mmCIF file of C-alpha atoms in Angstrom:
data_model
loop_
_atom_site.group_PDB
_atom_site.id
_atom_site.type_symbol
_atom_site.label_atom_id
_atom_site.label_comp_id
_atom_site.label_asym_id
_atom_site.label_seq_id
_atom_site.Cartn_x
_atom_site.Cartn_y
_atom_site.Cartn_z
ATOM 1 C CA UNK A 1342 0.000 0.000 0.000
ATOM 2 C CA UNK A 1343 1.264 3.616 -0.791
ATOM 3 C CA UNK A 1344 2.565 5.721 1.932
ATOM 4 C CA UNK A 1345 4.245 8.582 0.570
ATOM 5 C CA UNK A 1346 2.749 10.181 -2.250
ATOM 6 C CA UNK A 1347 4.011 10.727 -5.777
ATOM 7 C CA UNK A 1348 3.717 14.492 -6.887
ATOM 8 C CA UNK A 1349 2.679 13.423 -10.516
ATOM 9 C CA UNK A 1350 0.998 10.721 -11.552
ATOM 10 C CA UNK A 1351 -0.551 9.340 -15.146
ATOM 11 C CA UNK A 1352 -4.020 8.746 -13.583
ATOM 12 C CA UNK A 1353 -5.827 9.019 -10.026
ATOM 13 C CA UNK A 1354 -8.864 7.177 -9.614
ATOM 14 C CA UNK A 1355 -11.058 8.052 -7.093
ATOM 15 C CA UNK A 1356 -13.208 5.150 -5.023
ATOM 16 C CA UNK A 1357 -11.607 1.664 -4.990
ATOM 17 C CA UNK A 1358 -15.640 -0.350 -5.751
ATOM 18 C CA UNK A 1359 -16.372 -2.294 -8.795
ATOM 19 C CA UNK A 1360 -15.735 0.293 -11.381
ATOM 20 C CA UNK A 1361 -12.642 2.006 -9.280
ATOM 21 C CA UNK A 1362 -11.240 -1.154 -9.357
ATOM 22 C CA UNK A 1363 -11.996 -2.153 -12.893
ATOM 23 C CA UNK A 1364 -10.457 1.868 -13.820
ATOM 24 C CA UNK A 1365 -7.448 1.369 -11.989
ATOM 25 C CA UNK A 1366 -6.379 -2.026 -13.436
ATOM 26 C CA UNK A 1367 -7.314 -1.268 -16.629
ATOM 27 C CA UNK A 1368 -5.197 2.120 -16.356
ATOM 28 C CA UNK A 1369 -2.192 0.214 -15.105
ATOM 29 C CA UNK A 1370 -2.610 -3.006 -17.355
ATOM 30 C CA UNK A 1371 -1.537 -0.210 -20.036
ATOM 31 C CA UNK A 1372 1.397 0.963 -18.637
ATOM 32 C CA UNK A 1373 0.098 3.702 -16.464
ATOM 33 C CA UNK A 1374 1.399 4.507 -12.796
ATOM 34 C CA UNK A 1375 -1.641 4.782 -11.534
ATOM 35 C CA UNK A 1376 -3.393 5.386 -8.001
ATOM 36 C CA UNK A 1377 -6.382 4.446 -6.578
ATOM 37 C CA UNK A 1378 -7.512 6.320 -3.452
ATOM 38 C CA UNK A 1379 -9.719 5.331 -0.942
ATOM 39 C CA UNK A 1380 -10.572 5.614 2.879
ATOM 40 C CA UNK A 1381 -9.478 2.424 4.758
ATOM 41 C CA UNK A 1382 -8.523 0.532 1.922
ATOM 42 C CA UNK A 1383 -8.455 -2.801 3.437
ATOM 43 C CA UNK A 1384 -11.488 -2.578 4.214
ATOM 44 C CA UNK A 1385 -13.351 -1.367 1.350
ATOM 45 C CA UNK A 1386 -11.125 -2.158 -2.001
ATOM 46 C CA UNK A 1387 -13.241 -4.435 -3.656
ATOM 47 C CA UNK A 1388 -16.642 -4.545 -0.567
ATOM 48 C CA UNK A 1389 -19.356 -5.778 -2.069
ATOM 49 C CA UNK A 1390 -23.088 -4.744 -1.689
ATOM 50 C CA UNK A 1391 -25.551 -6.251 1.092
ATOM 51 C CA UNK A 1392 -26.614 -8.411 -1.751
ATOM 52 C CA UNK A 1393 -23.159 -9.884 -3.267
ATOM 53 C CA UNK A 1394 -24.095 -10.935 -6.738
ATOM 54 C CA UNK A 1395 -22.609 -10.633 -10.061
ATOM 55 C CA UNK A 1396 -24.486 -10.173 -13.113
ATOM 56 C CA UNK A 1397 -27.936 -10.640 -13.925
ATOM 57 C CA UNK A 1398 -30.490 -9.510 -16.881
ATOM 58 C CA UNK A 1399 -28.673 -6.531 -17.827
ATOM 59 C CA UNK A 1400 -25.508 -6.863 -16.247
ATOM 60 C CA UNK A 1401 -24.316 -10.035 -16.896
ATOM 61 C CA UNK A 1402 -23.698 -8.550 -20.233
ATOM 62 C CA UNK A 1403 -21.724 -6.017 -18.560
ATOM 63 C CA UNK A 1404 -19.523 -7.930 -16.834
ATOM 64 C CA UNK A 1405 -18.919 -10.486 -19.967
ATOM 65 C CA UNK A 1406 -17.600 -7.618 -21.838
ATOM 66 C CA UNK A 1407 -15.422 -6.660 -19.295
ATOM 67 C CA UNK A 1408 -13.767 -9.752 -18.698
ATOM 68 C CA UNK A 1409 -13.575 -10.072 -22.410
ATOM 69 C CA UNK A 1410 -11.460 -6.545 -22.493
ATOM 70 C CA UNK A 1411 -9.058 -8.602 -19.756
ATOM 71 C CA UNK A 1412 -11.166 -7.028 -16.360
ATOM 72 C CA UNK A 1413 -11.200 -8.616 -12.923
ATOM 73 C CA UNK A 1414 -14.510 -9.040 -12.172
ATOM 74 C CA UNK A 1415 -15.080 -12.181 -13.784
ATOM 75 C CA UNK A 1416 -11.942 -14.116 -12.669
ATOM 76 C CA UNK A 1417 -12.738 -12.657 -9.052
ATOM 77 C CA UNK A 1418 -16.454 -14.108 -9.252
ATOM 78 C CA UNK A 1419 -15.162 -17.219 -10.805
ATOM 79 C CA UNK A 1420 -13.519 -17.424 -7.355
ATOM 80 C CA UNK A 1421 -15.467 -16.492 -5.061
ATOM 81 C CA UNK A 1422 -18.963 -17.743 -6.565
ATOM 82 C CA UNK A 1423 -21.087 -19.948 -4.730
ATOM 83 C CA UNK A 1424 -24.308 -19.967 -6.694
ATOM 84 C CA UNK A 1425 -23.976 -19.974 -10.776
ATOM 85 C CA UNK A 1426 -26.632 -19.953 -12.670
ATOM 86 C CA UNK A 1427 -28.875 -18.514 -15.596
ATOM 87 C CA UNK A 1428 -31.813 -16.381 -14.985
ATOM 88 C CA UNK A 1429 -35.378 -16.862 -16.995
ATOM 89 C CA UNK A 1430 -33.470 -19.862 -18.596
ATOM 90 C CA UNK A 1431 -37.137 -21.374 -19.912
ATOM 91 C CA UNK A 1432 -37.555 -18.423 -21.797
ATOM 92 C CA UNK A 1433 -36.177 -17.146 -25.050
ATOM 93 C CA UNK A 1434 -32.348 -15.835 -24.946
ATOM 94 C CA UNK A 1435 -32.926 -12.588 -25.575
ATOM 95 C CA UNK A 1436 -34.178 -12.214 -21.764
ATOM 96 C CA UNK A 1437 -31.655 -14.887 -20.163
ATOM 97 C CA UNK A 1438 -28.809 -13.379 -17.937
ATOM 98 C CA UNK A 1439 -26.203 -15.437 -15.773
ATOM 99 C CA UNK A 1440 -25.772 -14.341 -12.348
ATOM 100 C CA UNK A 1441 -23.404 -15.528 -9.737
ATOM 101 C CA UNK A 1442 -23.623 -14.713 -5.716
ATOM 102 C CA UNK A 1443 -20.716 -14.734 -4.279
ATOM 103 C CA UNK A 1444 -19.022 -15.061 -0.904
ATOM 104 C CA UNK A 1445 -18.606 -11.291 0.380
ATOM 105 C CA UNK A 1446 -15.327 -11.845 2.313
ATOM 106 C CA UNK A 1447 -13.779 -14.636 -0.184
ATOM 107 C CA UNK A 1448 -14.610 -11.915 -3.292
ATOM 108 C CA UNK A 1449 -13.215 -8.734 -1.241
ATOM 109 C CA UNK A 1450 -10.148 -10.405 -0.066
ATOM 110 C CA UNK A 1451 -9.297 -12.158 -4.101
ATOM 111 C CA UNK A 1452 -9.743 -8.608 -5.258
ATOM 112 C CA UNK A 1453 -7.205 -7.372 -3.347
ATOM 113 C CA UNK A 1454 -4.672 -9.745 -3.963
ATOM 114 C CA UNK A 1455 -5.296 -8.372 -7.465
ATOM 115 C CA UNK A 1456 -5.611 -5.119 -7.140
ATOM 116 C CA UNK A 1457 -2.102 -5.126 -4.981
ATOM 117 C CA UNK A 1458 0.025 -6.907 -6.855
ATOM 118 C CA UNK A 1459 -1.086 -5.596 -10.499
ATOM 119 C CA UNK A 1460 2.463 -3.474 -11.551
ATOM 120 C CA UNK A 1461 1.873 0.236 -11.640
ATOM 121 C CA UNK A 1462 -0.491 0.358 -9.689
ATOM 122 C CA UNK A 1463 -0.400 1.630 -5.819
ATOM 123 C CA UNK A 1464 -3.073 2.497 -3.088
ATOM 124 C CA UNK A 1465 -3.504 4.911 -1.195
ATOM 125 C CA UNK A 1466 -5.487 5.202 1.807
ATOM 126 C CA UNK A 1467 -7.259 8.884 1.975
ATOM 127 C CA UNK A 1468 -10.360 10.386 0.734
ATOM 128 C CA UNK A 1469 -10.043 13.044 -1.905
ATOM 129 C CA UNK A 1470 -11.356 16.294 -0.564
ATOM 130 C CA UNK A 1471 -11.396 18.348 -3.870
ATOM 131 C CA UNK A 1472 -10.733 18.548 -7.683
ATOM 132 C CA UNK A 1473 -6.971 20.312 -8.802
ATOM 133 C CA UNK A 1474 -8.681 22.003 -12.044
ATOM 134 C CA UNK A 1475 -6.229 24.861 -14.237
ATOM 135 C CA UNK A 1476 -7.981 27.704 -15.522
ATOM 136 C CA UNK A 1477 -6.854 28.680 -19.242
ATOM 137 C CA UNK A 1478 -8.167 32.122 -20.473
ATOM 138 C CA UNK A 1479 -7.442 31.142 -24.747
ATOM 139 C CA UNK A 1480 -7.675 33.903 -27.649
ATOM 140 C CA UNK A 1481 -9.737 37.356 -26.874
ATOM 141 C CA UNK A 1482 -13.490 36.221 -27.598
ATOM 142 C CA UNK A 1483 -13.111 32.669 -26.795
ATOM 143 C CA UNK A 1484 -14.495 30.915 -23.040
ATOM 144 C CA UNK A 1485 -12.425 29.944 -20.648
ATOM 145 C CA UNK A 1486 -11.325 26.330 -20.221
ATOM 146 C CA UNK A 1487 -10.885 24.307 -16.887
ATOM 147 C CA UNK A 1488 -8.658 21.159 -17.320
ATOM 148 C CA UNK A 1489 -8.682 18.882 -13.890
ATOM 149 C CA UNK A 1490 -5.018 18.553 -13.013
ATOM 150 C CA UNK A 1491 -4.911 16.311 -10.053
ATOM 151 C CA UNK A 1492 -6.345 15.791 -6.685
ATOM 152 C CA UNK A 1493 -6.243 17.430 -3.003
ATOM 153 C CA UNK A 1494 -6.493 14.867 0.155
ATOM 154 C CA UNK A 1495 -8.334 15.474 3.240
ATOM 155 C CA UNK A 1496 -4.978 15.707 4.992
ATOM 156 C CA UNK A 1497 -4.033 18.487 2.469
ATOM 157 C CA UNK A 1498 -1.772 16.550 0.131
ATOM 158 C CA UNK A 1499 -1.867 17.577 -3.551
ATOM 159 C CA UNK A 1500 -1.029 14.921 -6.640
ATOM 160 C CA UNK A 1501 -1.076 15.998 -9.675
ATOM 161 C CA UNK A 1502 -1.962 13.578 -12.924
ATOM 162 C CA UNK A 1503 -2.995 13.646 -16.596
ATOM 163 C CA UNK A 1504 -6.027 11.956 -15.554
ATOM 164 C CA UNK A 1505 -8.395 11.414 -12.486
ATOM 165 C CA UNK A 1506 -11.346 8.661 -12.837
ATOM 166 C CA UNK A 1507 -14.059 9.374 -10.178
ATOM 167 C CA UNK A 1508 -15.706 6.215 -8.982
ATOM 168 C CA UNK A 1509 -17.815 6.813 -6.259
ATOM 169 C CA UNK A 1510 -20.905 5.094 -6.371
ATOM 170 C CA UNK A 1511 -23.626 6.433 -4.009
ATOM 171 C CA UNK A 1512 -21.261 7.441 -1.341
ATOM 172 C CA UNK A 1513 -20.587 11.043 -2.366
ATOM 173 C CA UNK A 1514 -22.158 13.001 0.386
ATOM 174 C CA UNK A 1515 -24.832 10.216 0.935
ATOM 175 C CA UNK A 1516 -27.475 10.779 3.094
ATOM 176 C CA UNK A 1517 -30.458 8.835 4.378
ATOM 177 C CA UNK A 1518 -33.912 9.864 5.076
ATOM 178 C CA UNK A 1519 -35.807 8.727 7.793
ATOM 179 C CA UNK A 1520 -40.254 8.974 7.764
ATOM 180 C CA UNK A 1521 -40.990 12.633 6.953
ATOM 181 C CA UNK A 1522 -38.325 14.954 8.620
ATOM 182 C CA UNK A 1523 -35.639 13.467 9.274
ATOM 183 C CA UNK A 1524 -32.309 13.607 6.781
ATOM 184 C CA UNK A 1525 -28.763 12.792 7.778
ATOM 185 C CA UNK A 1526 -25.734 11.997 6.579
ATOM 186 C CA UNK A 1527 -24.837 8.081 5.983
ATOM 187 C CA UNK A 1528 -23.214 5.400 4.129
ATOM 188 C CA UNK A 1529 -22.308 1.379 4.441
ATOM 189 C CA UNK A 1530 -22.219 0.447 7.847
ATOM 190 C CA UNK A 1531 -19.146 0.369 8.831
ATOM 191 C CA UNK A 1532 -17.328 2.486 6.646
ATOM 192 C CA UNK A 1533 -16.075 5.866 8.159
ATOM 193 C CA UNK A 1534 -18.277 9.416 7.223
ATOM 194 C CA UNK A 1535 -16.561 12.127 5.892
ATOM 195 C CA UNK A 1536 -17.361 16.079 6.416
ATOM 196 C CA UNK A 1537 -18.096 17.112 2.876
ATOM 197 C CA UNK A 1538 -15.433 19.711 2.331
ATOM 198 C CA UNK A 1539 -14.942 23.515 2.671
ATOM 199 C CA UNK A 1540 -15.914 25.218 -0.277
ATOM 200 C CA UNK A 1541 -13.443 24.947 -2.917
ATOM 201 C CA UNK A 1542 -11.174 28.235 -3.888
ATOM 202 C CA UNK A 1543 -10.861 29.775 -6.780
ATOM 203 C CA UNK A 1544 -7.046 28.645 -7.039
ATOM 204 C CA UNK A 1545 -7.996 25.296 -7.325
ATOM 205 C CA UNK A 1546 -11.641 24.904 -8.680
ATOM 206 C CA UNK A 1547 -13.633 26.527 -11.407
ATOM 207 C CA UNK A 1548 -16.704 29.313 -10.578
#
């Protein structure tokens, strides 16, 4: 796992889920350096939902064509499956879908083995606070463009890269609501919160 943090980088991807860690291998796989960053990574680099399936009617096309462009979640479900099987199987094929549940901890812990020992590719436990984004004013007339340049850590680190991936899911600034009134901020039990942050600066972030 990364401890001290590279001032430039090829890409950053933000959130280390399915699609973080589908970005991030992908990204190193050709020749990238490449960091994902995440909160607690041991714990949540590769967590799976409540209910730990992959595929289905929709997305088991999804995750075919992944695995055919070389991804991970295939081999990992291969793994860790312990139900296989084909959904609406007596019906015609153009509604059939294969879907696999897996075993949560088996799946987690065979997608990090992956994830850290894929070359180029480092993690780094943090939570990305804010956007790096360079303001260009071009020729008289034109708009001015924003380019995102890199990323700024809760701790106030800065790395800069040619690319940043965000791969969140639906844990930026989640909240839950509760009956009628009542809204608060939440997440996967028993992931950490994090304070949304101060409002970003014009030296750093776009009007």
């Amino acid at each position: 796992m990364l401890r001290l943090v590279a001032s430039v980088v090829d890409v950053i991807v933000v959130g280390g889920g399915h699609a973080g860690c589908e970005a991030a291998a992908a990204a190193a796989r050709r020749g990238a350096q490449t960091i994902l960053v995440t909160p607690a990574p041991n714990m949540n680099v590769g967590e799976m939902s409540c209910n730990p399936s992959i595929g289905g009617l929709a997305k088991g096309t999804l995750v075919r064509e992944v695995d055919a462009l070389g991804g991970l979640m295939g081999q990992v479900a291969d793994s860790a499956g312990i139900q296989f099987r084909i959904l609406n199987a007596s019906k015609g094929p153009a509604v059939r879908g294969p879907r696999a549940q897996m075993d949560r901890s088996i799946y987690k812990e065979n997608m990090q083995e992956h994830i850290y020992s894929t070359p180029g590719l480092k993690v780094l436990d943090g939570a990305v606070a804010d956007l790096l984004v360079e303001s260009r004013v071009p020729e008289k007339g034109s708009d001015t463009r924003h380019r995102v340049t890199g990323v700024q850590l809760a701790n106030g680190d800065r790395i800069q890269a040619r690319s940043v991936v965000i791969t969140t899911g639906t844990f930026l600034r989640g909240v839950i609501h509760i009956g009628g009134g009542e809204t608060r901020p939440a997440g996967r039990l028993p992931s950490p919160l994090h304070s949304p942050p101060s409002p970003p600066t014009s030296s750093t972030s776009p009007p």
